[in-house]
Amino acid sequence: MEMSGYLIATRKEVAEFAGVSEATVSRVLNGVGPMKEETRSKVLHAAEKLGYVPSALARSFARNRSGNLGVILPYIPKARLFSSYYFSEMLSGIGSAVREQGYDLLLLFRSEQEPQEYESFFLAQKVDALIILGSRDEPGEREAIRKLKDAKHPFLVVNQHFKGESFPEVDVDHEEGSRQAVTHLIEQGCKHIGFLNGPLTYSNSADRLSGYQKALAEGDLHLDSSYLFEGNFSRRSGYEAAEKMMELLPKMDGLFVSNDRMAIGVLQKFREWQIPEEKYPKIVAYDDSDAAEITVPPLSSVSVPFYEMGTIAANKLLQIGNDAELFRKWFDDPVRELLQAELIVRASSRGNTDENN
Amino acid sequence: MEMSGYLIATRKEVAEFAGVSEATVSRVLNGVGPMKEETRSKVLHAAEKLGYVPSALARSFARNRSGNLGVILPYIPKARLFSSYYFSEMLSGIGSAVREQGYDLLLLFRSEQEPQEYESFFLAQKVDALIILGSRDEPGEREAIRKLKDAKHPFLVVNQHFKGESFPEVDVDHEEGSRQAVTHLIEQGCKHIGFLNGPLTYSNSADRLSGYQKALAEGDLHLDSSYLFEGNFSRRSGYEAAEKMMELLPKMDGLFVSNDRMAIGVLQKFREWQIPEEKYPKIVAYDDSDAAEITVPPLSSVSVPFYEMGTIAANKLLQIGNDAELFRKWFDDPVRELLQAELIVRASSRGNTDENN
């Protein structure tokens, strides 16, 4: 049986040769349970005779590979990481590519308080290649990624870029995605457009801010910093940001929110205040998750190809395999994929919010 | 630095001893890039001198462990596995426990067409323990799990049980959860209650059917098999099932749906047919996912502690560690945790569907 790139399972042959059951072979080779010494030595003899290597780990060690693609994920205690659309789509895409290529997927949770030591996963041969997700632009993070690059380990940074570095990366043009979103609001007649963004240590937040600024400038609108809000991508943070919007509300006729979850939190607050729907600012959110379609009103949202990012990143890494020549080329001319986002218009940003779709 | 249970990183000391940079040490020990023979031998000498073991895999091999908790997941090409509430919550719970215990999480995608060979992950020492998710009651699956049990590998089956086997498991009382849901509909005055269930090869679907039957019997209602529908837990399958409900609709005054996604598909179809909300059957769904709150009307739903199931399962397995004595006890008296589900009532099953929450 072929599994994750190496061969397993002549266990049956060992069992036949030793005249014992397969379960006995397993117990002996794993040292589990009590076992007569005679049986034990019969099995070990058969295993040696047939050249059976009980552990693929041993073979991996000899061949210097694990059969695992690693993914670095931020760890926040009790947070529902996988329920965020961003991570769930990305991991589905990565998982699909990994499976098709016969690898397994090792999830490596990193706490933001800890020093980043990504290289150790390679030194420990826990992974053959590494995807870094949910990265922030911080000195420790840059340093850790630079180390990976210096040591020429195969890795990719996904949905994040670092100005001034040339790390291999797969990203989305979030500046352009945001520019489209805000331009659409301007075309719908909005003059005072609020912006609920995520933390600026994420390059995609910084890019979205640029896109917002660009669109305002192109529409001859002024940037008023009292219209800028920040959340942490959670629904709760959207709900809380909405409270700060209250006094601006009659004037704020448009709102751009950098993910659907926060927008849903904003809508929740509006509903609590019993603002009639036709008085809502026109809203465009971001991500175009499943939830965007089922809110009331359905959310206009910028669709981001997270799943495709995941498959592209995993496929690029796994193509390299362990080829030293390819490694060098990889770093001489690092991968810099830039995918496109696309605005999907629904009732939340249209003139008539009675409309249902 | 302590990582996943073993020690790493005297690389710095090796670098100092050899009088080279840390990056050079990595390059030499990983055999990456061109390198002067003199430098190479200096580094190798220093590593040997200091007893530096470049690979934690080598150490794991000696210690017979991987530092990984494995999770078996069903693989369906192009499906968004992680975007299902069930898997995303469960994996968040498992991930959290794994992280707190210093392990890493290895995701093992299994295609339903392939023969199941779970034991190979232990023989290959890719995992120290295994959680089996999304299992179905099929002969090949039973056989594969029996093999794990016979060889006394530490594993747990989660949210699925197999009649007649005593596999270690963590499950939820879905029969009781369903009984509550349907009893609630009966209390709301429903007399003709439809049931959109998942495939019966999942024990939780079979349990939900029992709960439905029990509640009907307790309410002196007759089971009419033309009120039974089956979907595959996707929104689309709910949408399609709704088409089959059409002719029953005026009479069908209650509907129990075995997950929120399918219920959302049903609502979508009702909206397309422009059925006024007050004419909807009273609906109770299952899972109580984030989406349940934001549909129109908000969905009554049975809340299932998926996250807790994940943490409980992972903690139980990781406590065992590699202790042969604990292994034996584990199988003498297998873990059989049964958690409780809880009905959350919202507008979809109340008398007044105008109400928003």
XYZ file of C-alpha atoms in Angstrom:
714
model
C 0.000 0.000 0.000
C 1.361 3.377 -1.049
C 0.949 5.988 1.661
C 2.315 9.483 1.848
C 5.061 8.590 -0.553
C 6.612 5.575 1.147
C 5.772 1.905 1.203
C 4.120 0.150 4.120
C 2.677 -3.199 4.955
C 4.479 -6.366 4.372
C 3.192 -7.000 7.884
C 1.043 -9.748 6.400
C 4.082 -11.447 4.934
C 5.896 -11.219 8.249
C 2.894 -12.800 9.952
C 2.771 -15.649 7.440
C 6.498 -16.261 7.669
C 6.423 -16.315 11.468
C 3.209 -18.346 11.570
C 1.403 -15.816 13.790
C -1.483 -13.385 13.322
C -1.000 -9.883 11.962
C -2.152 -8.479 15.287
C 0.676 -10.364 16.999
C 3.184 -8.896 14.580
C 1.885 -5.416 15.416
C 2.013 -6.047 19.142
C 5.577 -7.288 18.972
C 6.816 -4.518 16.710
C 5.101 -1.876 18.808
C 6.091 -3.427 22.131
C 2.478 -3.333 23.339
C 1.021 -5.890 25.696
C 2.523 -9.021 27.257
C 4.121 -11.453 24.801
C 5.856 -14.825 25.067
C 9.555 -14.470 24.358
C 9.387 -17.285 21.808
C 6.685 -15.527 19.780
C 8.544 -12.270 20.047
C 11.758 -13.688 18.647
C 9.910 -15.558 15.885
C 8.356 -12.289 14.731
C 11.570 -10.310 14.995
C 13.411 -13.012 13.099
C 10.805 -13.017 10.329
C 10.864 -9.231 10.147
C 14.636 -9.209 9.798
C 14.657 -12.059 7.300
C 12.154 -10.337 5.036
C 13.813 -6.960 5.355
C 10.653 -5.556 6.896
C 11.156 -2.092 8.364
C 8.473 -1.708 10.998
C 8.572 2.020 11.056
C 8.096 4.351 8.148
C 9.600 6.918 10.465
C 12.823 4.975 10.220
C 12.554 5.023 6.466
C 11.667 8.700 6.464
C 14.699 9.338 8.592
C 16.920 7.536 6.110
C 15.311 9.431 3.268
C 15.265 12.684 5.167
C 11.569 13.374 4.725
C 8.376 13.274 6.743
C 5.629 13.140 4.096
C 4.002 16.109 5.851
C 3.176 19.590 4.642
C 3.159 21.895 7.669
C 0.846 24.864 8.136
C 1.608 27.506 10.743
C -1.583 28.856 12.306
C -2.036 31.515 14.957
C -3.253 30.030 18.224
C -5.659 31.926 20.434
C -6.981 29.932 23.409
C -10.681 29.051 23.043
C -10.964 30.874 19.706
C -12.785 29.005 16.949
C -10.015 29.227 14.405
C -11.550 26.837 11.904
C -14.891 28.570 11.954
C -13.411 31.672 10.360
C -14.163 31.652 6.653
C -10.613 32.711 5.858
C -8.926 29.779 7.604
C -11.562 27.202 6.764
C -11.462 27.893 3.029
C -7.691 28.124 2.958
C -7.274 24.846 4.831
C -9.839 23.125 2.621
C -7.802 24.201 -0.407
C -4.500 23.167 1.140
C -5.989 19.890 2.383
C -7.286 19.034 -1.050
C -3.910 19.596 -2.747
C -2.070 17.742 0.005
C -4.379 14.764 -0.314
C -4.103 14.628 -4.083
C -0.311 14.620 -3.806
C -0.257 11.854 -1.199
C 0.975 14.015 1.667
C -0.470 14.563 5.129
C -1.209 17.924 6.689
C 0.501 18.902 9.939
C -1.096 21.857 11.739
C 1.345 23.805 13.879
C -0.293 26.219 16.293
C 1.872 29.126 17.252
C 1.061 31.457 20.091
C 1.774 35.114 19.412
C 3.500 35.412 22.777
C 6.116 32.806 21.935
C 9.284 33.458 19.987
C 8.750 32.163 16.453
C 11.081 29.282 15.634
C 9.765 28.017 12.335
C 13.080 26.550 11.303
C 12.918 23.969 14.061
C 10.094 22.154 12.249
C 12.506 21.495 9.398
C 15.434 20.660 11.655
C 13.163 18.265 13.514
C 12.063 16.874 10.146
C 8.455 17.157 11.124
C 7.657 18.784 7.766
C 9.001 18.755 4.232
C 7.565 22.176 3.424
C 5.766 24.935 5.297
C 2.887 27.332 4.624
C 2.653 30.337 6.921
C -0.885 31.603 7.504
C -2.212 34.486 9.559
C 1.173 36.183 9.752
C 1.556 39.769 10.967
C 4.222 42.269 10.038
C 6.222 42.261 13.257
C 9.995 42.184 13.806
C 10.066 38.682 15.353
C 7.988 37.309 12.508
C 10.193 38.878 9.830
C 13.276 37.509 11.547
C 11.832 33.984 11.770
C 10.847 33.982 8.099
C 14.216 35.404 7.052
C 15.871 32.468 8.802
C 13.770 30.047 6.767
C 14.799 31.861 3.628
C 18.496 31.971 4.543
C 18.490 28.252 5.191
C 16.602 27.719 1.914
C 13.778 25.717 3.402
C 10.774 25.400 1.104
C 8.052 27.658 2.500
C 5.396 30.109 1.352
C 3.777 33.045 3.081
C 0.107 33.212 2.158
C -2.205 36.264 2.164
C 0.466 38.467 3.730
C 3.447 40.273 2.316
C 6.381 42.029 3.902
C 7.566 45.264 2.336
C 11.261 45.229 1.515
C 11.590 41.432 1.730
C 11.429 38.999 -1.132
C 9.779 36.042 0.544
C 8.039 33.486 -1.627
C 4.360 34.322 -1.345
C 0.859 33.794 -2.679
C -1.344 36.805 -2.053
C -4.473 38.583 -3.238
C -4.660 42.131 -4.544
C -6.580 43.497 -1.572
C -5.834 47.097 -2.509
C -7.688 46.656 -5.781
C -10.470 44.643 -4.110
C -11.068 47.495 -1.674
C -10.812 50.153 -4.324
C -13.605 48.413 -6.225
C -15.763 48.119 -3.114
C -15.474 51.797 -2.207
C -15.794 52.955 -5.827
C -19.045 51.002 -6.003
C -20.333 52.824 -2.904
C -19.391 56.163 -4.470
C -21.221 55.181 -7.655
C -24.264 54.405 -5.508
C -24.188 58.051 -4.422
C -22.399 57.730 -1.055
C -20.462 60.816 0.057
C -19.506 59.927 3.639
C -18.098 56.439 3.661
C -17.071 54.822 6.935
C -14.421 52.116 6.988
C -14.252 49.355 9.594
C -10.844 47.773 9.059
C -8.773 45.048 10.764
C -5.441 45.601 12.560
C -2.852 47.315 10.351
C -0.113 44.801 11.248
C -1.785 42.562 8.643
C -0.615 43.641 5.203
C -4.105 42.970 3.852
C -5.506 45.608 6.251
C -2.857 48.107 5.170
C -3.657 47.284 1.522
C -7.362 47.751 2.121
C -6.691 51.145 3.651
C -4.733 52.133 0.515
C -7.581 50.928 -1.685
C -10.074 52.962 0.353
C -7.881 56.081 0.094
C -7.390 55.577 -3.633
C -11.108 55.245 -4.305
C -11.925 58.354 -2.243
C -9.256 60.339 -4.084
C -10.556 59.148 -7.450
C -14.076 60.148 -6.398
C -12.901 63.580 -5.184
C -13.946 62.728 -1.648
C -12.079 63.740 1.438
C -10.722 61.205 3.923
C -12.131 62.046 7.357
C -10.305 60.057 10.037
C -13.371 60.098 12.317
C -14.869 57.663 9.771
C -12.135 55.077 10.377
C -12.849 52.213 12.804
C -10.855 49.166 13.806
C -11.971 45.676 14.809
C -10.275 42.289 15.067
C -12.380 40.449 12.446
C -14.761 38.968 15.048
C -18.505 39.535 15.020
C -18.281 41.009 18.502
C -15.746 43.598 17.375
C -18.121 44.644 14.588
C -20.941 44.938 17.075
C -18.769 47.109 19.315
C -17.507 49.260 16.447
C -21.135 49.966 15.479
C -21.642 51.688 18.835
C -18.942 54.149 17.898
C -20.693 54.811 14.594
C -23.892 55.960 16.270
C -23.347 59.707 16.261
C -22.090 59.671 12.650
C -24.958 57.536 11.441
C -27.389 59.997 9.958
C -24.555 61.453 7.859
C -22.585 58.271 7.167
C -24.299 57.032 4.014
C -21.834 54.264 3.115
C -19.825 51.694 5.069
C -17.016 49.427 3.955
C -16.200 46.571 6.356
C -13.126 44.381 5.905
C -14.831 41.055 6.578
C -18.364 39.653 6.623
C -18.279 38.701 10.292
C -17.724 42.230 11.489
C -20.419 43.433 9.082
C -22.827 40.913 10.617
C -21.976 42.339 14.048
C -22.709 45.838 12.750
C -26.078 44.708 11.339
C -26.906 43.083 14.657
C -26.360 46.382 16.458
C -28.395 48.317 13.873
C -31.251 45.857 14.384
C -31.030 46.279 18.155
C -31.280 50.029 17.744
C -34.335 49.365 15.552
C -32.984 51.481 12.748
C -35.296 50.898 9.780
C -33.481 49.064 7.001
C -33.962 51.891 4.512
C -31.978 54.173 6.865
C -28.939 51.852 6.954
C -25.815 53.179 5.272
C -25.075 51.261 2.074
C -22.750 48.453 3.110
C -20.043 46.471 1.343
C -18.264 43.742 3.302
C -15.314 41.507 2.423
C -14.637 37.744 1.978
C -18.027 36.824 0.462
C -18.451 33.972 2.942
C -21.523 31.722 3.029
C -23.071 34.029 5.620
C -23.110 37.042 3.267
C -26.032 35.608 1.332
C -28.232 34.842 4.299
C -28.101 38.084 6.279
C -30.902 40.637 6.080
C -30.243 42.521 3.887
C -27.925 40.142 1.999
C -24.423 41.633 2.047
C -22.550 42.954 -0.942
C -19.076 41.568 -0.407
C -15.676 41.263 -2.057
C -15.090 37.627 -2.981
C -11.574 36.393 -2.229
C -10.243 33.141 -3.755
C -9.048 31.664 -0.432
C -9.577 28.066 -1.502
C -7.576 28.616 -4.687
C -4.816 30.377 -2.708
C -4.565 27.275 -0.569
C -4.349 24.824 -3.460
C -1.928 27.004 -5.411
C 0.370 27.425 -2.419
C 0.354 23.722 -1.514
C 0.862 22.579 -5.093
C 3.774 24.958 -5.632
C 5.504 23.739 -2.491
C 4.908 20.057 -3.079
C 6.165 20.297 -6.667
C 9.554 21.292 -5.341
C 9.816 18.136 -3.278
C 13.318 17.622 -2.042
C 15.187 18.674 -5.166
C 18.173 20.827 -4.161
C 18.430 22.317 -7.650
C 14.802 23.444 -7.591
C 15.354 24.895 -4.115
C 18.011 27.226 -5.362
C 15.950 28.417 -8.312
C 12.985 28.875 -6.004
C 14.905 31.400 -3.958
C 16.719 33.053 -6.861
C 13.350 34.033 -8.250
C 10.816 33.629 -5.448
C 7.202 32.845 -6.303
C 5.067 35.981 -6.125
C 1.547 35.025 -7.091
C -1.050 37.787 -6.884
C -4.646 36.635 -7.282
C -7.636 38.898 -7.913
C -10.621 39.632 -5.669
C -14.063 40.381 -7.108
C -16.950 42.512 -5.846
C -20.305 40.719 -5.555
C -23.209 43.182 -5.327
C -26.284 42.316 -3.231
C -29.082 44.266 -1.581
C -26.996 45.851 1.218
C -25.387 48.334 -1.177
C -28.178 48.785 -3.688
C -30.631 51.645 -3.777
C -33.562 49.467 -2.862
C -32.875 47.497 0.309
C -36.336 45.873 0.194
C -35.065 43.682 -2.562
C -34.056 40.285 -1.274
C -31.158 39.301 -3.517
C 13.534 25.257 23.337
C 10.913 22.706 24.273
C 8.780 21.694 21.333
C 6.220 18.951 21.094
C 7.883 17.159 23.944
C 11.491 16.918 22.808
C 14.459 19.263 22.947
C 15.750 21.231 19.991
C 18.218 23.941 19.188
C 21.752 23.922 20.306
C 22.330 24.996 16.713
C 23.616 28.286 18.076
C 26.221 26.521 20.165
C 27.314 24.471 17.174
C 27.687 27.689 15.178
C 29.783 29.334 17.876
C 31.953 26.272 18.300
C 32.574 26.004 14.551
C 32.985 29.759 14.145
C 30.308 30.001 11.454
C 26.804 31.492 11.220
C 23.708 29.622 12.316
C 22.482 29.667 8.727
C 25.640 27.865 7.669
C 25.062 25.198 10.303
C 21.540 24.683 8.970
C 22.721 24.492 5.403
C 25.366 21.918 6.235
C 23.079 19.782 8.394
C 20.315 19.914 5.807
C 22.633 19.408 2.845
C 21.202 22.439 1.082
C 23.188 24.682 -1.250
C 26.863 24.601 -2.242
C 29.342 24.535 0.653
C 33.137 24.515 0.972
C 34.325 21.137 2.200
C 36.368 22.820 4.941
C 33.293 24.597 6.340
C 31.255 21.456 6.085
C 33.700 19.391 8.084
C 34.126 22.137 10.696
C 30.360 22.137 11.284
C 30.042 18.367 11.350
C 32.942 18.150 13.761
C 31.380 20.733 16.073
C 28.000 18.970 15.929
C 29.562 15.664 16.838
C 31.723 17.196 19.551
C 28.744 18.840 21.220
C 26.512 15.824 20.850
C 24.128 17.847 18.733
C 21.444 15.691 17.127
C 20.294 17.588 14.073
C 17.043 15.800 13.739
C 14.322 15.465 16.321
C 13.007 12.756 14.062
C 16.063 10.747 15.023
C 15.271 11.366 18.668
C 11.594 10.557 18.147
C 12.625 7.361 16.461
C 14.743 6.384 19.448
C 11.890 7.294 21.770
C 9.275 5.701 19.579
C 6.990 8.720 19.316
C 6.065 11.404 16.831
C 4.626 14.175 18.986
C 1.560 14.169 16.720
C -2.104 13.528 17.428
C -3.707 12.256 14.218
C -7.256 12.992 13.116
C -8.913 10.908 10.416
C -11.191 13.036 8.243
C -13.347 12.031 5.300
C -12.012 13.434 2.058
C -14.359 14.547 -0.692
C -12.635 16.295 -3.606
C -13.427 20.035 -3.754
C -15.719 19.866 -0.714
C -15.233 22.569 1.907
C -14.681 20.237 4.820
C -13.557 22.883 7.273
C -16.480 25.141 6.531
C -18.918 22.636 8.027
C -19.788 23.685 11.558
C -19.397 20.132 12.796
C -15.794 19.700 11.623
C -14.706 23.255 12.279
C -15.860 23.226 15.899
C -14.517 19.761 16.552
C -11.115 20.597 15.082
C -10.981 23.865 17.019
C -11.553 21.881 20.206
C -9.020 19.213 19.317
C -6.513 21.847 18.173
C -6.817 23.714 21.429
C -6.182 20.617 23.569
C -3.333 19.492 21.347
C -1.668 22.873 21.589
C -2.007 23.074 25.359
C -0.384 19.649 25.675
C 2.530 20.528 23.391
C 1.527 18.214 20.551
C 0.982 18.911 16.879
C -2.106 17.960 14.894
C -1.765 15.683 11.873
C -4.790 15.662 9.561
C -5.205 12.433 7.648
C -7.668 12.623 4.779
C -9.228 9.337 3.884
C -11.218 8.781 0.750
C -14.308 6.612 1.159
C -13.334 4.620 -1.923
C -10.033 3.519 -0.397
C -9.589 0.586 1.944
C -9.217 1.954 5.473
C -5.792 1.202 6.908
C -5.720 3.244 10.093
C -3.201 1.022 11.772
C -0.527 1.980 9.276
C -0.350 5.475 10.788
C 0.807 3.894 14.040
C 3.118 1.415 12.362
C 4.605 4.301 10.416
C 4.908 6.212 13.684
C 3.285 9.215 12.129
C 0.969 9.560 15.135
C 1.004 8.732 18.844
C -2.791 8.601 19.051
C -5.715 8.839 16.671
C -9.161 10.448 16.630
C -11.607 9.129 14.047
C -14.103 11.701 12.802
C -16.932 11.460 10.285
C -17.018 7.672 10.456
C -19.888 5.647 9.002
C -21.163 2.273 10.089
C -19.841 0.162 7.223
C -18.116 -3.246 7.284
C -14.698 -1.944 6.117
C -14.778 0.794 8.735
C -15.679 -1.596 11.553
C -12.908 -3.920 10.483
C -10.298 -1.133 10.375
C -11.287 0.110 13.831
C -11.315 -3.420 15.249
C -7.729 -3.803 14.083
C -6.751 -0.675 15.985
C -8.423 -2.066 19.062
C -6.840 -5.503 18.719
C -3.399 -3.970 18.463
C -4.206 -1.705 21.448
C -3.372 1.533 19.723
C -4.713 4.587 21.542
C -7.636 5.913 19.514
C -11.112 7.334 19.988
C -14.158 7.338 17.746
C -15.968 10.661 18.061
C -19.661 11.415 17.395
C -20.294 7.918 16.062
C -20.882 4.595 17.737
C -20.997 1.044 16.464
C -23.648 -1.251 17.877
C -22.200 -4.431 19.285
C -18.625 -3.126 19.488
C -16.956 -1.652 22.511
C -14.733 0.929 20.897
C -13.504 3.817 23.017
C -15.742 6.725 22.072
C -16.915 10.211 22.876
C -20.415 10.830 21.631
C -23.507 12.993 22.145
C -26.969 11.757 23.057
C -28.545 12.570 19.714
C -31.606 10.461 20.415
C -32.472 12.631 23.392
C -31.574 15.839 21.500
C -33.996 14.882 18.743
C -36.682 13.775 21.131
C -36.574 17.227 22.739
C -36.739 18.971 19.373
C -39.778 17.035 18.182
C -41.509 17.189 21.584
C -41.121 20.964 21.442
C -42.822 21.018 18.016
C -45.658 18.895 19.394
C -46.016 21.290 22.337
C -46.255 24.127 19.829
C -49.336 22.379 18.424
C -47.795 20.583 15.425
C -49.595 17.400 14.345
C -47.868 16.557 11.054
C -44.141 16.805 11.563
C -41.752 16.241 8.664
C -38.228 15.040 9.271
C -35.291 15.812 6.990
C -32.529 13.495 8.201
C -28.959 12.649 7.109
C -27.795 9.249 5.794
C -28.578 6.411 8.201
C -25.046 4.958 7.989
C -24.140 7.663 10.505
C -25.153 6.508 13.958
C -26.198 10.053 14.812
C -28.785 9.935 11.981
C -30.086 6.599 13.227
C -30.245 8.023 16.764
C -32.105 11.075 15.563
C -34.644 8.866 13.849
C -35.204 6.989 17.135
C -35.627 10.286 18.971
C -38.181 11.444 16.393
C -40.104 8.165 16.700
C -40.013 8.305 20.485
C -41.371 11.842 20.598
C -44.165 11.025 18.146
C -45.129 7.959 20.196
C -45.120 9.993 23.421
C -47.316 12.594 21.731
C -49.707 9.932 20.412
C -48.855 10.886 16.851
C -48.528 8.475 13.996
C -45.316 8.096 12.007
C -46.132 8.659 8.351
C -43.180 7.611 6.180
C -44.144 10.106 3.452
C -42.978 12.766 5.944
C -39.417 11.370 6.022
C -36.790 13.005 3.780
C -33.072 12.439 3.403
C -30.263 14.837 2.560
C -26.468 14.745 2.899
C -26.090 17.698 5.328
C -25.355 20.202 2.539
C -27.418 23.324 1.949
C -28.128 22.138 -1.583
C -29.562 18.857 -0.337
C -31.925 20.809 1.937
C -32.973 22.971 -0.972
C -33.675 19.866 -3.039
C -35.527 18.089 -0.237
C -37.804 21.131 0.084
C -39.037 20.512 -3.459
C -40.288 17.120 -2.362
C -42.114 18.746 0.559
C -44.208 20.929 -1.692
C -47.340 18.833 -1.953
C -47.326 18.088 1.803
C -46.803 21.702 2.738
C -50.256 22.965 3.608
C -50.695 20.013 5.966
C -47.099 19.688 7.250
C -47.195 22.078 10.207
C -43.820 21.145 11.729
C -40.389 20.257 10.360
C -37.355 18.829 12.100
C -34.083 19.080 10.146
C -30.926 17.326 11.271
C -28.544 20.211 10.643
C -28.741 23.988 10.185
C -27.285 23.957 6.687
C -30.043 21.811 5.269
C -32.624 23.951 7.102
C -31.119 27.042 5.460
C -31.529 25.321 2.087
C -35.176 24.613 2.922
C -35.780 28.257 3.898
C -34.141 29.361 0.668
C -36.601 27.262 -1.344
C -39.579 28.521 0.700
C -38.476 32.091 -0.007
C -38.181 31.336 -3.722
C -41.721 29.978 -3.699
C -42.727 33.229 -1.977
C -44.485 31.379 0.811
C -45.372 34.015 3.436
C -43.382 33.451 6.633
C -46.518 32.912 8.713
C -47.365 29.925 6.492
C -44.033 28.183 7.084
C -44.189 24.964 9.099
C -42.638 25.445 12.536
C -39.000 24.471 12.142
C -36.358 23.085 14.493
C -32.872 22.479 13.089
C -29.783 20.876 14.610
C -26.185 21.940 15.512
C -26.995 25.521 16.568
C -24.239 26.885 14.339
C -23.484 30.604 13.977
C -25.791 30.728 10.981
C -28.871 29.702 13.001
C -29.088 33.140 14.591
C -28.846 35.138 11.405
C -31.401 33.427 9.163
C -34.893 34.865 8.682
C -36.651 33.667 10.744
C -33.843 32.801 13.215
C -33.718 29.022 13.579
C -34.584 27.074 16.682
C -31.816 24.504 16.820
C -30.387 21.760 18.998
C -27.032 22.896 20.337
C -24.333 20.195 20.260
C -21.098 20.565 22.266
C -18.778 19.791 19.325
C -15.931 21.922 20.643
C -16.082 20.205 24.031
C -16.223 16.778 22.366
C -13.008 17.683 20.579
C -11.168 18.840 23.700
C -12.410 15.917 25.780
C -11.376 13.377 23.162
C -7.935 14.897 22.635
C -7.249 15.292 26.347
C -8.258 11.717 27.100
C -5.953 10.384 24.417
C -2.987 12.565 25.250
C -3.212 11.704 28.938
C -2.494 8.097 28.072
C 0.751 9.043 26.409
C 2.889 6.029 25.809
C 2.222 4.205 29.038
C 1.709 0.499 28.295
C -0.061 -0.023 31.623
C -2.572 2.707 30.890
C -3.081 1.246 27.430
C -4.267 -2.009 28.831
C -6.640 -0.389 31.290
C -7.941 1.831 28.519
C -9.111 -1.190 26.573
C -10.271 -3.218 29.560
C -12.757 -0.497 30.295
C -13.058 1.652 27.203
C -13.982 5.301 27.521
C -17.674 5.842 26.735
C -18.417 9.502 27.210
C -21.938 10.620 26.352
C -22.451 14.380 26.270
C -25.815 16.163 26.221
C -27.377 18.283 23.494
C -29.682 21.189 24.293
C -32.618 22.723 22.415
C -32.354 26.478 21.766
C -35.720 28.003 20.872
C -35.892 30.909 18.392
C -38.558 32.426 16.161
C -38.703 29.593 13.590
C -40.631 27.338 15.956
C -42.587 29.903 17.947
C -46.164 30.890 17.330
C -45.287 34.372 16.188
C -42.723 34.246 13.388
C -42.690 38.048 13.033
C -40.611 38.167 16.136
C -36.958 38.590 15.310
C -35.211 36.696 18.055
